[in-house]
Coordinates of C-alpha atoms and ligand atoms in Angstrom, one line a residue:
Chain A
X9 CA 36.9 20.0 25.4
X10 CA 39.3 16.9 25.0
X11 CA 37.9 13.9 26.3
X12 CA 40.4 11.2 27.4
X13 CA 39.9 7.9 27.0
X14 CA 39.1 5.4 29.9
X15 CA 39.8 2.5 28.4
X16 CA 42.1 0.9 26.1
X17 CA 43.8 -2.6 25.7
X18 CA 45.3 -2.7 28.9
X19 CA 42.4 -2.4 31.3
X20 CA 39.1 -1.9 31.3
X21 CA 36.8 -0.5 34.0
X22 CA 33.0 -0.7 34.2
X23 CA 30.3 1.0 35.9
X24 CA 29.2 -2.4 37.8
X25 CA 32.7 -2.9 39.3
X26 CA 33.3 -2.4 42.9
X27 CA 35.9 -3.4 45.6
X28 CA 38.7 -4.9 45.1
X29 CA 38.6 -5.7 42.0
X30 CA 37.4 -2.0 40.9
X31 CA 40.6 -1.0 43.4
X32 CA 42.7 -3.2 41.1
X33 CA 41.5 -2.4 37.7
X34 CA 41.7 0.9 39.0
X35 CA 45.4 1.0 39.6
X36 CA 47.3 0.5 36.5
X37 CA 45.4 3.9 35.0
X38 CA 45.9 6.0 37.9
X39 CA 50.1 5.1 38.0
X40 CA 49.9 5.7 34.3
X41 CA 48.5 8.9 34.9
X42 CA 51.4 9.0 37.3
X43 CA 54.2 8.4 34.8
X44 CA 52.8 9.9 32.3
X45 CA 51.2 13.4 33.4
X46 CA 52.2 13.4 37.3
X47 CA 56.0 12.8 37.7
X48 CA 57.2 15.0 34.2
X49 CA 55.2 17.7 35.4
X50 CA 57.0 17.4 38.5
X51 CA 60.3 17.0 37.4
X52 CA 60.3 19.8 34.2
X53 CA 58.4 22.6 36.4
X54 CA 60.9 21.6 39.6
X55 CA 64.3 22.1 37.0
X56 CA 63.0 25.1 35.2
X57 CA 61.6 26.5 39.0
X58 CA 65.1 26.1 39.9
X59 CA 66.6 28.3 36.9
X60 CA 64.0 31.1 38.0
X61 CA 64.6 30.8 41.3
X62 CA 68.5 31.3 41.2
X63 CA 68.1 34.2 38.8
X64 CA 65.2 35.3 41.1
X65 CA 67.4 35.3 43.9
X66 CA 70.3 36.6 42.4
X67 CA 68.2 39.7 41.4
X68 CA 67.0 39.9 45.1
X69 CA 70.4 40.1 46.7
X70 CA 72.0 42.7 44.0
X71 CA 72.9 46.2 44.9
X72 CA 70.7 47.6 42.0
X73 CA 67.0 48.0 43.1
X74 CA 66.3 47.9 39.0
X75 CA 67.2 44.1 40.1
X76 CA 65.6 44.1 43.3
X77 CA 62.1 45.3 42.8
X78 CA 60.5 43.6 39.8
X79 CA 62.3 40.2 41.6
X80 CA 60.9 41.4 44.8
X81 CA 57.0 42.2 43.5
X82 CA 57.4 38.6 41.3
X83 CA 58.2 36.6 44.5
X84 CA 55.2 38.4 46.8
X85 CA 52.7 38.0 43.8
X86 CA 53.2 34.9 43.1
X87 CA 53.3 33.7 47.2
X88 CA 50.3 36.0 47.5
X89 CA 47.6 34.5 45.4
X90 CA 46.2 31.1 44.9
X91 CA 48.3 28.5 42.7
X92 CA 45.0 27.4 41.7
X93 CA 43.8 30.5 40.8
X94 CA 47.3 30.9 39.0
X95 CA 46.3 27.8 37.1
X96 CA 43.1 29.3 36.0
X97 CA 44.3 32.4 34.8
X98 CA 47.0 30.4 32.6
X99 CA 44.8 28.1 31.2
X100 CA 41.2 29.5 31.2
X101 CA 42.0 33.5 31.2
X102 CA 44.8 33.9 29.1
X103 CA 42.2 32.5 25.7
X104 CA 39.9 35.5 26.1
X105 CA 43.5 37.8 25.0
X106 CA 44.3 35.1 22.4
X107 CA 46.9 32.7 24.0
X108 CA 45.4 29.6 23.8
X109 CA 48.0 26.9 26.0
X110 CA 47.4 23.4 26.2
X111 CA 46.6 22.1 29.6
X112 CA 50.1 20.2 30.1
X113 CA 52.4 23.4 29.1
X114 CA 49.8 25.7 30.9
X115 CA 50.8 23.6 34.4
X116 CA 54.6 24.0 33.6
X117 CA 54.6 27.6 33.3
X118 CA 51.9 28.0 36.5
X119 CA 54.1 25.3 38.9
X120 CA 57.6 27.0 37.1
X121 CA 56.2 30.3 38.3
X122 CA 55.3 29.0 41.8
X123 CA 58.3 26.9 42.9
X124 CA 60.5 30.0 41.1
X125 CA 59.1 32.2 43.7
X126 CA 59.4 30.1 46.7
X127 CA 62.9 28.4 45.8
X128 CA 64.0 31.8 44.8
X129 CA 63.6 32.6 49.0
X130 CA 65.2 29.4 50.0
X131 CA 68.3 30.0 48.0
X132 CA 68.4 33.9 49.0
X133 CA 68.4 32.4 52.7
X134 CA 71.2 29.9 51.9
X135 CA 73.3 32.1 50.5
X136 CA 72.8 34.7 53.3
X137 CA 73.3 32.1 55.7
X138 CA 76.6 30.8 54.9
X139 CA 79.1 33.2 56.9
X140 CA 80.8 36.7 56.4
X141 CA 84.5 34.6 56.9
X142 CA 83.7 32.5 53.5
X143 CA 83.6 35.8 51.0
X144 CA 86.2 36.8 53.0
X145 CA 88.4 34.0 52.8
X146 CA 87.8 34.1 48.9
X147 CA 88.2 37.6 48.1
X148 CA 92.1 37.0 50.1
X149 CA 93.1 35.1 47.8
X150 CA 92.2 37.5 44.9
X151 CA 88.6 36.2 44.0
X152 CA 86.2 38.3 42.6
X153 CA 82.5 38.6 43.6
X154 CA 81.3 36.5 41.1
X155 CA 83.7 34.1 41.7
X156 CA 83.5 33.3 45.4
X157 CA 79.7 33.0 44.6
X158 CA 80.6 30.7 42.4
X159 CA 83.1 28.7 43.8
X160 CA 82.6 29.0 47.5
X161 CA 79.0 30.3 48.3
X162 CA 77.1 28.6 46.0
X163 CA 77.9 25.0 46.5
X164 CA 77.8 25.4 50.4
X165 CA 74.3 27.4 50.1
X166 CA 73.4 24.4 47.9
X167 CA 73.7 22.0 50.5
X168 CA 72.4 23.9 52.8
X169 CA 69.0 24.2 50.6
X170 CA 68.5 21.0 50.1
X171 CA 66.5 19.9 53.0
X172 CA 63.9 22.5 52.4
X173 CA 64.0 22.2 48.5
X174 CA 63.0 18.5 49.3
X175 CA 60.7 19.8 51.4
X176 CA 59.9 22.1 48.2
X177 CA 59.8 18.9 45.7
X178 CA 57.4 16.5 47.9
X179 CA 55.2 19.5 47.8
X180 CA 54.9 19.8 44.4
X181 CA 54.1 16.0 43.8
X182 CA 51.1 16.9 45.6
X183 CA 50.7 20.5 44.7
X184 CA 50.4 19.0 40.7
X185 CA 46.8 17.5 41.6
X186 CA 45.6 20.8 41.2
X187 CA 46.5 20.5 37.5
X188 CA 43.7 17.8 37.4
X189 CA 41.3 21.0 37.2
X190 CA 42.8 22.2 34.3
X191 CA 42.5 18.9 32.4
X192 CA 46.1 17.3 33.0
X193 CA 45.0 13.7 33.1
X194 CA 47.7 12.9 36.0
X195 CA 47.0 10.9 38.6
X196 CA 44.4 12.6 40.7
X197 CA 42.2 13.0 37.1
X198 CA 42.1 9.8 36.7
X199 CA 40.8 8.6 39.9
X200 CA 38.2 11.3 39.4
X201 CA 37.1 10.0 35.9
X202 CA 36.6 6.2 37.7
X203 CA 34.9 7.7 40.1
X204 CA 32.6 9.9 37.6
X205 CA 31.6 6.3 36.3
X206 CA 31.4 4.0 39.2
X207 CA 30.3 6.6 41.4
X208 CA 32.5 4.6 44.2
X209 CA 34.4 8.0 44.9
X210 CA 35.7 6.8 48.5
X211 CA 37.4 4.1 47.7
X212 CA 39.0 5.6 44.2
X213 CA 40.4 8.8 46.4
X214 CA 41.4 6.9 49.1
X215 CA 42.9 5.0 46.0
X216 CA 44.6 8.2 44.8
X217 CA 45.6 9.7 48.0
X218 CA 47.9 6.1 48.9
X219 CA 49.5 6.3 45.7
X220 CA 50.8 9.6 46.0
X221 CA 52.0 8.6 49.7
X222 CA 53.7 5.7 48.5
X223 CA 55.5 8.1 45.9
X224 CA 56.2 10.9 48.6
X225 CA 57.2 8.4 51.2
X226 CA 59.7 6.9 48.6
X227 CA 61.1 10.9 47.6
X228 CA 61.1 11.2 52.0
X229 CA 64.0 8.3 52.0
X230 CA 65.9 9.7 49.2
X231 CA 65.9 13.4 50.8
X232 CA 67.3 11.7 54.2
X233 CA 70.0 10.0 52.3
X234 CA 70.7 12.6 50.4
X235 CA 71.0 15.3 53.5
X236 CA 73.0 12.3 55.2
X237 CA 75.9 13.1 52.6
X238 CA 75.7 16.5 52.5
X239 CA 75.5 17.5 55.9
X240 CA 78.8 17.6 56.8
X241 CA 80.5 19.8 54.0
X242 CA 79.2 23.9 55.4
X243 CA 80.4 25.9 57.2
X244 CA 79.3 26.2 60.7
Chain B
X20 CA 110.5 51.4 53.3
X21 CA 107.9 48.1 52.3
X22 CA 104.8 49.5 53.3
X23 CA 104.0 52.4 54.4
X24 CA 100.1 53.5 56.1
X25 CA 99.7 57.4 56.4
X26 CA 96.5 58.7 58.3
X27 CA 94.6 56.1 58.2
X28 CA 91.1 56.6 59.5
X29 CA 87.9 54.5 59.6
X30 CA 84.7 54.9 61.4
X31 CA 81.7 52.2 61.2
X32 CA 78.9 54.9 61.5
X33 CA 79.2 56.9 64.3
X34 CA 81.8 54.4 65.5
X35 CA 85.3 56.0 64.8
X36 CA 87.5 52.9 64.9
X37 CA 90.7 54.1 63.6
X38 CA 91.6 57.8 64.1
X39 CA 94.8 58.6 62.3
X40 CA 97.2 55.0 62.0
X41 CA 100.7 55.6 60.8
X42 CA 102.6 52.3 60.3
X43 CA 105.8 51.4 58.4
X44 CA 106.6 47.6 58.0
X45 CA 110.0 46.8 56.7
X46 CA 110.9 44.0 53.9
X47 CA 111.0 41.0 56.3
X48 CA 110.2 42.5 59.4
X49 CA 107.7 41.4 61.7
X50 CA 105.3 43.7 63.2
X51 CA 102.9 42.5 66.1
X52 CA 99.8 44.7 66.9
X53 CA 98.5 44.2 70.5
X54 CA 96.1 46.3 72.6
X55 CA 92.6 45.8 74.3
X56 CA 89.6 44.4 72.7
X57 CA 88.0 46.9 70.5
X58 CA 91.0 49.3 70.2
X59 CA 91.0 48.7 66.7
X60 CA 93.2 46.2 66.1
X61 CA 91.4 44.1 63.0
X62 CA 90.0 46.7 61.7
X63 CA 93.6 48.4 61.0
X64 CA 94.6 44.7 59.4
X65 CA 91.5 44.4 57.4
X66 CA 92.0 47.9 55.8
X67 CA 95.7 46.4 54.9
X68 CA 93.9 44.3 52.2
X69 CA 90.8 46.2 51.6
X70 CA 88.2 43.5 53.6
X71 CA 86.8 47.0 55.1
X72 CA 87.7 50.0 52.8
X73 CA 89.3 52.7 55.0
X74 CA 87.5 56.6 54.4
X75 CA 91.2 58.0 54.7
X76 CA 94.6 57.4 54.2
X77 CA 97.4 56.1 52.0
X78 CA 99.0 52.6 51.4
X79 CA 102.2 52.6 49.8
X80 CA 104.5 49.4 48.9
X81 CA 108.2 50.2 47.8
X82 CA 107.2 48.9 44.2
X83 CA 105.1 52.0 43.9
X84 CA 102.0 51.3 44.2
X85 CA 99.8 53.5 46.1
X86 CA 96.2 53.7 47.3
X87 CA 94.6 56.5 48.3
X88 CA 91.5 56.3 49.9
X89 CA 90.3 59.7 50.0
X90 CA 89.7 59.3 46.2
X91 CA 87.3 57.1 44.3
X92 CA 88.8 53.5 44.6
X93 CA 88.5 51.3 41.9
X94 CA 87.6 47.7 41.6
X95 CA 91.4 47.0 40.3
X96 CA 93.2 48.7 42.3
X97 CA 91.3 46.9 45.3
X98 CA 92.3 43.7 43.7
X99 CA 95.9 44.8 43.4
X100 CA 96.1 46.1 46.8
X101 CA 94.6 42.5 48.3
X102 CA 97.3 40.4 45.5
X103 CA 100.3 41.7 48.1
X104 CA 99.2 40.2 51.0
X105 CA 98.0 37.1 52.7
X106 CA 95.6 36.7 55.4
X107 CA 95.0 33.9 58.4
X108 CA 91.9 34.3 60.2
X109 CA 91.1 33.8 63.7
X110 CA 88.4 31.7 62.6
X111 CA 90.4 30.0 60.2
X112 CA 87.6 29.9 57.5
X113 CA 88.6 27.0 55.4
X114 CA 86.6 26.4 52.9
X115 CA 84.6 23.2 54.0
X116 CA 83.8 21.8 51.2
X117 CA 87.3 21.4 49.9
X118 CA 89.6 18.7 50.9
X119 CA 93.2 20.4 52.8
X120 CA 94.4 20.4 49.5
X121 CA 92.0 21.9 47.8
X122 CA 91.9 24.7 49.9
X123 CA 95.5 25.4 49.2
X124 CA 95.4 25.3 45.6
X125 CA 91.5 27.2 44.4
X126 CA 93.6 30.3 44.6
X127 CA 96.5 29.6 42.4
X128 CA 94.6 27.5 40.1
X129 CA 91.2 29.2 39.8
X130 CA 92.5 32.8 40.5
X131 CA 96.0 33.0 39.2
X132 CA 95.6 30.6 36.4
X133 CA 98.8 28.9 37.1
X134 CA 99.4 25.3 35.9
X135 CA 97.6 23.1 37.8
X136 CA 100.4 20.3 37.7
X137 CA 102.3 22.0 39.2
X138 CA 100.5 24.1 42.0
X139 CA 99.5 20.7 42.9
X140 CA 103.0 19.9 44.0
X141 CA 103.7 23.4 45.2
X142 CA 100.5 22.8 47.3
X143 CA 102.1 19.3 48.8
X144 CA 104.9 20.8 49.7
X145 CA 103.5 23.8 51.5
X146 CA 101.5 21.3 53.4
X147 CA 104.5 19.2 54.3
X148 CA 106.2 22.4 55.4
X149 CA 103.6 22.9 57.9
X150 CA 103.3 19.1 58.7
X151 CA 100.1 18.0 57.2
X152 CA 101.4 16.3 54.5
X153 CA 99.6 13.1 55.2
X154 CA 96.1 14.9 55.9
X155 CA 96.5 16.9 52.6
X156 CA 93.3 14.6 51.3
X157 CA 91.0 15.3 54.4
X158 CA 87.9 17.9 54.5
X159 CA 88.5 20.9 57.4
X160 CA 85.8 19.0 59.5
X161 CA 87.5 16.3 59.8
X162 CA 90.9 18.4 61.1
X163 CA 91.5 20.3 64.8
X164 CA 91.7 23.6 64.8
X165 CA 95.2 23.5 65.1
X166 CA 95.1 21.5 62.1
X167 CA 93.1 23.8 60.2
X168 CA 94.8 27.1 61.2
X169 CA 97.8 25.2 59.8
X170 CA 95.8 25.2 56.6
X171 CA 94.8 28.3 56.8
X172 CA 98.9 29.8 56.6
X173 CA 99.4 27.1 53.4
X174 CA 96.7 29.0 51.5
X175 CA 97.7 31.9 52.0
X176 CA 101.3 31.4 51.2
X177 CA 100.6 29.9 47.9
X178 CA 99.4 32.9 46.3
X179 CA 103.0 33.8 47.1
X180 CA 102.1 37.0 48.5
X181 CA 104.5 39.8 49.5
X182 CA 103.1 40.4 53.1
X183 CA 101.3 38.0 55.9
X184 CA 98.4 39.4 57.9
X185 CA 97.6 37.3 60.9
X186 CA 94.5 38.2 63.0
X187 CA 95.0 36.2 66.5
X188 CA 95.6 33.0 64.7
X189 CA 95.8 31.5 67.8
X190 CA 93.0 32.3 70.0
X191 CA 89.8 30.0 68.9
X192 CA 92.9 27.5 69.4
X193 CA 92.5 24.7 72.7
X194 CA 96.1 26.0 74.5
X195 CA 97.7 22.6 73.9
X196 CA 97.0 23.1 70.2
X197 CA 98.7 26.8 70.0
X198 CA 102.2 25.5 69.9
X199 CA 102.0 23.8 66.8
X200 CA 100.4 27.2 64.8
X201 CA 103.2 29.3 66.5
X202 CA 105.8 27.0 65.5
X203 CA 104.5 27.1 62.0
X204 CA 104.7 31.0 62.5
X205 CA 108.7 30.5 63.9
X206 CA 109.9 28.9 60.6
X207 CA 107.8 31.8 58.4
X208 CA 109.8 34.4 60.8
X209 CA 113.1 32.6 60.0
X210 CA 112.5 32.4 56.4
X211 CA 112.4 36.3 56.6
X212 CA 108.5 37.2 55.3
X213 CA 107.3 40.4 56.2
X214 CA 104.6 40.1 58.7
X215 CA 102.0 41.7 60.6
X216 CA 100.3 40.1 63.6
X217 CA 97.4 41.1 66.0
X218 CA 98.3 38.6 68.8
X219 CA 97.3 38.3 72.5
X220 CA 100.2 36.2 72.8
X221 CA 102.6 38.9 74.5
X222 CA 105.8 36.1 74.8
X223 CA 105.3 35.1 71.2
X224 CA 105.0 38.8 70.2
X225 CA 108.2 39.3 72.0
X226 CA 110.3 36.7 70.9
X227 CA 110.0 37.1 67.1
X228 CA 108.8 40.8 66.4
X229 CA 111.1 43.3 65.1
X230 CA 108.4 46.3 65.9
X231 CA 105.5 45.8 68.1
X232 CA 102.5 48.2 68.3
X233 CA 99.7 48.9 71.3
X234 CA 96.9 50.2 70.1
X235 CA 94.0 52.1 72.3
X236 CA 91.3 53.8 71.7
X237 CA 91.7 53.8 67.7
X238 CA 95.3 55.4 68.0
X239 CA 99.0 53.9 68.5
X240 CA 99.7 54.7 71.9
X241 CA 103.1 53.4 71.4
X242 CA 105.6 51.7 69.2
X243 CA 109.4 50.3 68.9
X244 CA 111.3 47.1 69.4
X245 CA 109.9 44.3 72.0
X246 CA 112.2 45.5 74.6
X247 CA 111.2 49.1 74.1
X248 CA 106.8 48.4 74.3
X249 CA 107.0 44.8 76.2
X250 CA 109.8 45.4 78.8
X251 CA 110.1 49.0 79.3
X252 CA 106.5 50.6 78.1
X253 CA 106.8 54.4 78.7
X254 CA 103.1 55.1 78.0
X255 CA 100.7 54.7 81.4
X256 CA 98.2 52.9 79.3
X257 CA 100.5 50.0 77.6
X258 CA 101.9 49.9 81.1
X259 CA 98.2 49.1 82.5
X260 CA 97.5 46.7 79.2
X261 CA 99.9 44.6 80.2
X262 CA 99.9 44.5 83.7
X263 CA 96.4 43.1 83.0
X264 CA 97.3 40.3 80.4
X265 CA 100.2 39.2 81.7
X266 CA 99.1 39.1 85.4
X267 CA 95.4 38.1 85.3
X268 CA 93.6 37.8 88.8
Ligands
ATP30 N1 81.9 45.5 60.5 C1 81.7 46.3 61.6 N2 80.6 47.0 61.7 C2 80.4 47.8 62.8 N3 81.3 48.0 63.8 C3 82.4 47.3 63.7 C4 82.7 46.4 62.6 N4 83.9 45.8 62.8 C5 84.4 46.3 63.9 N5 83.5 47.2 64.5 C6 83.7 47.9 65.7 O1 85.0 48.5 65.7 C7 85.6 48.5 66.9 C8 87.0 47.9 66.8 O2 86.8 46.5 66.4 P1 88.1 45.6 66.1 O3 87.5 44.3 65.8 O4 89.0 46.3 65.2 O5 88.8 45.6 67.5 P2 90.0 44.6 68.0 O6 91.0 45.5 68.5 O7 90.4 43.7 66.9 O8 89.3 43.8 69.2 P3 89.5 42.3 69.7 O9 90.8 42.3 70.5 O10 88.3 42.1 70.5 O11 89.5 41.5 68.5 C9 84.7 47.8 67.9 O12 84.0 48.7 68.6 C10 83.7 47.0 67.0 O13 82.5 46.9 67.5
MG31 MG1 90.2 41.6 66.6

């Protein structure tokens, strides 16, 4: 097993420390964590999620069932089991058939795989909700299937998604402290390394738990803007 | 003869919604459909351009061109079929995330491939003609209804189509906003385009149709000029039709 190191030139945390000045010491390493393992896992598993989740829900609304069912049994398996057990089978179960992933890549594909499957049914809604008159109105003027998606449906359904793909996102800024378990050293890891040595394990959750607040709080006033703008461009 | 519809039949399920409609529209002419809610009267509009795909019948322009649905229709000839006409919904469906303008030129542009220059000013003037010139920049929220429906007829004229379907343009409309839609509908009747309407409006049916049409019951009860169905209606049921709309109490 990899060990990661506590301390480098930047900070330095030792087993005597307590209060604030443990709280402090405690901070820089737990935001780098943040930057450095936290966000990008967030970010790259959210983007690819989104590429699997359109296809996925693409697949879901074709005519074919050869489409339909394998999207269909992906999405139910995936919102049927456990992300963390997910995570386990990635990272811990898939070395016994030889592939070995390391702990970062293994939580891209496991939180790709989940926000794939649960995007993939926010989209399918979307698209289903925006009405019968819009296909209509696009095949009159001579559009193609694949073109009114593109062109009409999609970017309404996209607005309309957006509240509950935020809703999606904030989720999986959380979601990714299960990652800790598999040896991601994101934020959540590294308040439970600090605590491994100073043994003050309130104070360095609580620690843990404000940061991610303070980084979901600021994501919360970005969704409302964001929803402000787009609110008024679908059909009703 | 334009177009011409022979035995056209279409059932939703069990529902049989049209039970045998023969129609023949004239270059120019205007035909107005009219009839009781439910008698069919969409539903023979929509099968014009394919939005529901009749189970029998044939549609025939004078170029030719002929679709017959008791066969296997394909994908192209669908697309051919809907090329020849425009449509203007009751619900207007604008697309909403596309400034006035926008709306009027996706078609063209994105379907059509025609220069984009100059659909823009094609566009303009199509929204000048039906007086919205100056709104031309604006989303379809911020329009009236009135506004939109107005819309509504510039995008479907710029795909220059042969024929205009109109399903009761008018009737999501607030009454002192219908005016300005029919008067938009006036100046397409003067410039001679060959139109079909489904209208409630029985006045506005009777001042500029050529043919009108009642429809019951899936069937046309009766048809001939404005005078023949509106003034003298020989049929007991158009009589009863419109001594309910046009004397409601
Ligand atoms: N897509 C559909 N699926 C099932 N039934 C339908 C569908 N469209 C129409 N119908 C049925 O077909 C019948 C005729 O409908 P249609 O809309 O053509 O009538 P209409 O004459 O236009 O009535 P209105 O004046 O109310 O608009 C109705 O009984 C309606 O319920
Ligand atoms: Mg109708």
């Amino acid at each position: 097993m990899k060990m990661y190191p506590l301390n480098n030139k930047l900070f330095t945390i030792t087993a005597n420390m307590e209060g604030w000045e443990l709280f402090s010491n405690s901070l820089l390493p737990m935001i780098t964590g943040a930057i450095q393992a936290t966000i990008p896992l967030t970010l790259i598993s959210f983007i690819l999620g989104l590429v699997v989740a359109l296809l996925t829900a693409m697949m879901r609304l074709s005519k074919s069932s050869l489409f339909r069912v394998p999207a269909a049994i992906y999405v139910s398996a995936v919102r049927g089991t456990p992300l963390l057990v997910q995570l386990f089978i990635i990272f811990y179960g898939l070395p016994s058939i030889g592939v070995t992933i390391d702990p970062f890549p293994s939580a891209v594909i496991a939180f790709t795989l989940n926000v794939g499957a649960y995007a993939s049914e926010i989209i399918r809604a979307s698209i289903l909700s925006i009405p019968k008159g819009q296909w209509e109105a696009a095949f009159t003027i001579g559009m193609s299937k694949g073109t009114a998606l593109r062109r009409i449906i999609l970017p309404q359904a996209a607005r309309v998604s957006v509240p509950p793909l935020s809703n999606s996102f904030i989720s999986l800024v959380k979601d990714t402290s299960l990652a800790s378990l598999i040896l991601v050293a994101e934020l959540f890891r590294k308040a439970q390394e600090i605590a491994a040595r100073t043994y003050d394990f309130l104070l360095l959750y609580v620690e843990a738990a404000i940061i991610y607040w303070v980084i979901c709080f600021i994501l919360s006033l970005v969704q409302a803007a964001l929803e402000r703008r787009l609110d008024r461009f679908v059909a009703k | 003869m334009f177009l011409t519809i022979k035995g056209l039949a279409k059932s939703f399920g069990d529902n049989k919604v049209l039970k045998g409609i023969d129609v023949e529209v004239e270059k120019g002419q205007v035909l107005s459909i009219i009839g009781p809610s439910g008698s069919g009267k969409t539903t023979l509009l929509r099968c014009i351009n394919a939005l529901e795909q009749p189970d029998k019948g044939i549609i025939t322009f004078d170029d030719g061109f002929e679709i017959n649905f008791e066969n296997k229709v394909s994908k192209q000839s669908i697309q051919s079929l809907r090329r020849k006409s425009g449509m203007v919904f009751q619900s207007y469906n604008l697309f909403p995330h596309k400034t006035a303008l926008e709306n009027v030129t996706e078609g063209p542009i994105i379907v059509q491939r025609r220069n984009s220059k100059e659909v823009k000013d094609i566009a303009e003037g199509l929204l000048e003609k039906v007086g919205l010139k100056d709104k031309m920049n604006l989303y379809p929220h911020q329009l009236s209804g009135g506004q939109q429906q107005r819309v509504g007829i510039a995008r479907a004229l710029a795909m220059e189509p042969e024929l205009m379907l109109f399903d009761e343009p008018t009737s999501a409309l607030d009454p002192e906003l219908i005016g300005e839609v029919l008067n938009v509908m006036r100046d397409l009747v003067k410039e001679e385009w060959t139109m079909v309407f489904v209208t409630h409006e029985i006045q506005f049916a009777a001042d500029v149709s050529d043919k009108v049409i009642f429809m019951d019951g899936g069937y046309i009860v009766e048809q001939g000029t404005p005078k023949e169905v509106l003034k003298a209606p020989k049929e007991v049921r158009t009589q009863q039709f419109l001594q309910r709309v046009l004397n409601p109490s």
